[in-house]
C-alpha positions as a printed Julia matrix, in Angstrom:
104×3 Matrix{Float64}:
   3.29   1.98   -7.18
   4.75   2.28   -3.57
   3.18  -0.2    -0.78
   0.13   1.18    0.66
  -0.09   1.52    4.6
  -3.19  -0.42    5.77
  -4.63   2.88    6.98
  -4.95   4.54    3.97
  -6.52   2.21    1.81
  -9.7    4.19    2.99
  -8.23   7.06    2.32
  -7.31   6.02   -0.89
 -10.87   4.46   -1.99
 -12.04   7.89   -0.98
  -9.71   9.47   -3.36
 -10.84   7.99   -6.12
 -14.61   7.8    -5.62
 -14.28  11.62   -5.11
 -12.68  12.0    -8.42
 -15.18   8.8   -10.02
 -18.21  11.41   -8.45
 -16.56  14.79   -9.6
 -15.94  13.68  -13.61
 -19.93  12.76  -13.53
 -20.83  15.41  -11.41
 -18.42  18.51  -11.29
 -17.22  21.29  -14.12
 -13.74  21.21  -12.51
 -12.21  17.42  -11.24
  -9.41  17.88   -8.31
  -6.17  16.46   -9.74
  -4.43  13.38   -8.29
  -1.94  15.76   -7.5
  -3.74  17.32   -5.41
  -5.92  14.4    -3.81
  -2.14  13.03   -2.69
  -1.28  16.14   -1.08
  -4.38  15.99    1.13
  -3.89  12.72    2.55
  -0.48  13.3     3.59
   1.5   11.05    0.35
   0.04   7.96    2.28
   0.22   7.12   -1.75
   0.65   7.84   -4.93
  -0.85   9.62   -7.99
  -1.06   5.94   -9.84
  -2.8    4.48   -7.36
  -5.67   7.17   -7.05
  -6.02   6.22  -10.85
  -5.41   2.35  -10.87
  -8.28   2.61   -8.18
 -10.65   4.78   -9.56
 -10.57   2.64  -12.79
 -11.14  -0.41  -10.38
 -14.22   1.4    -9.02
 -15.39   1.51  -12.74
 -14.67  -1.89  -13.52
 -16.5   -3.13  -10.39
 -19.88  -0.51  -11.49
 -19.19  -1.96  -15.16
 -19.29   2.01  -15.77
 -22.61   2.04  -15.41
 -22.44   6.13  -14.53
 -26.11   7.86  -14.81
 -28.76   9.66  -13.19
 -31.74   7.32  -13.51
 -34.43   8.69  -15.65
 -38.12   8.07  -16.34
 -36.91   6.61  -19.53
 -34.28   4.22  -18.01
 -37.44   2.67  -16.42
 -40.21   2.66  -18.68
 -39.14  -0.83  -20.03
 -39.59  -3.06  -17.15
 -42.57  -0.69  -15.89
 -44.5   -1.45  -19.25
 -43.32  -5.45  -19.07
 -45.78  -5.09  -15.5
 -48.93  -3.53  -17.37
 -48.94  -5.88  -20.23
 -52.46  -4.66  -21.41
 -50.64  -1.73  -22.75
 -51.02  -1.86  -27.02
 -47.95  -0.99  -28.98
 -49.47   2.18  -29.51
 -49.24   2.85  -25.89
 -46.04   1.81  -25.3
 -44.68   4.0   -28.65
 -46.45   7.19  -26.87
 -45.33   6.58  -23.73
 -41.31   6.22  -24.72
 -41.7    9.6   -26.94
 -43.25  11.39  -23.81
 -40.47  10.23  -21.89
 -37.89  11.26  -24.3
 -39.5   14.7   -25.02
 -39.23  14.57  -20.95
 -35.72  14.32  -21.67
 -34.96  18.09  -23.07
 -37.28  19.44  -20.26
 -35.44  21.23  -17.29
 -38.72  20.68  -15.81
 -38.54  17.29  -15.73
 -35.48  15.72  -14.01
């Protein structure tokens, strides 16, 4: 990779969290190609990757939209009256929650 002007370090973070948020996110991902060509070369293709896999080292690519179901462990943990029963009826409503559209 080519040395990277101070300046565009920003730009360059930027870069990659915009294609980090548009592989989770998007149906089409702008190519690095592309991403160089807006900021005016200040670097290169390489670096847009080496960074964006930096960005998923640093979030241990951890990548999701938190969900009832992502929480329902630590939320039963508080209400520790709840009976194994409970706690089995309350993890299949959240996974039937899940499928829903309704229920984001």
């Amino acid at each position: 990779t080519k040395s990277i002007r101070s300046g565009a370090c920003g730009h360059l973070l930027a870069a990659a969290a915009l294609t980090v948020a548009s592989k989770f996110e998007d149906t089409s991902v702008p190519t690095y190609k592309t991403l160089v060509g807006f900021a005016s070369r200040e670097f290169c293709a390489e670096d847009v990757h080496l960074m964006e896999l930096a960005i998923l080292r640093e979030l241990d690519h951890r990548l999701h939209k938190p969900l009832a179901i992502h929480h329902l462990r630590w939320f039963l943990e508080l209400t520790t009256s709840a009976s194994k029963e409970q706690r089995m009826y309350a993890s299949y409503i959240c996974e039937l929650g899940l499928e829903s559209p309704e229920c984001p």
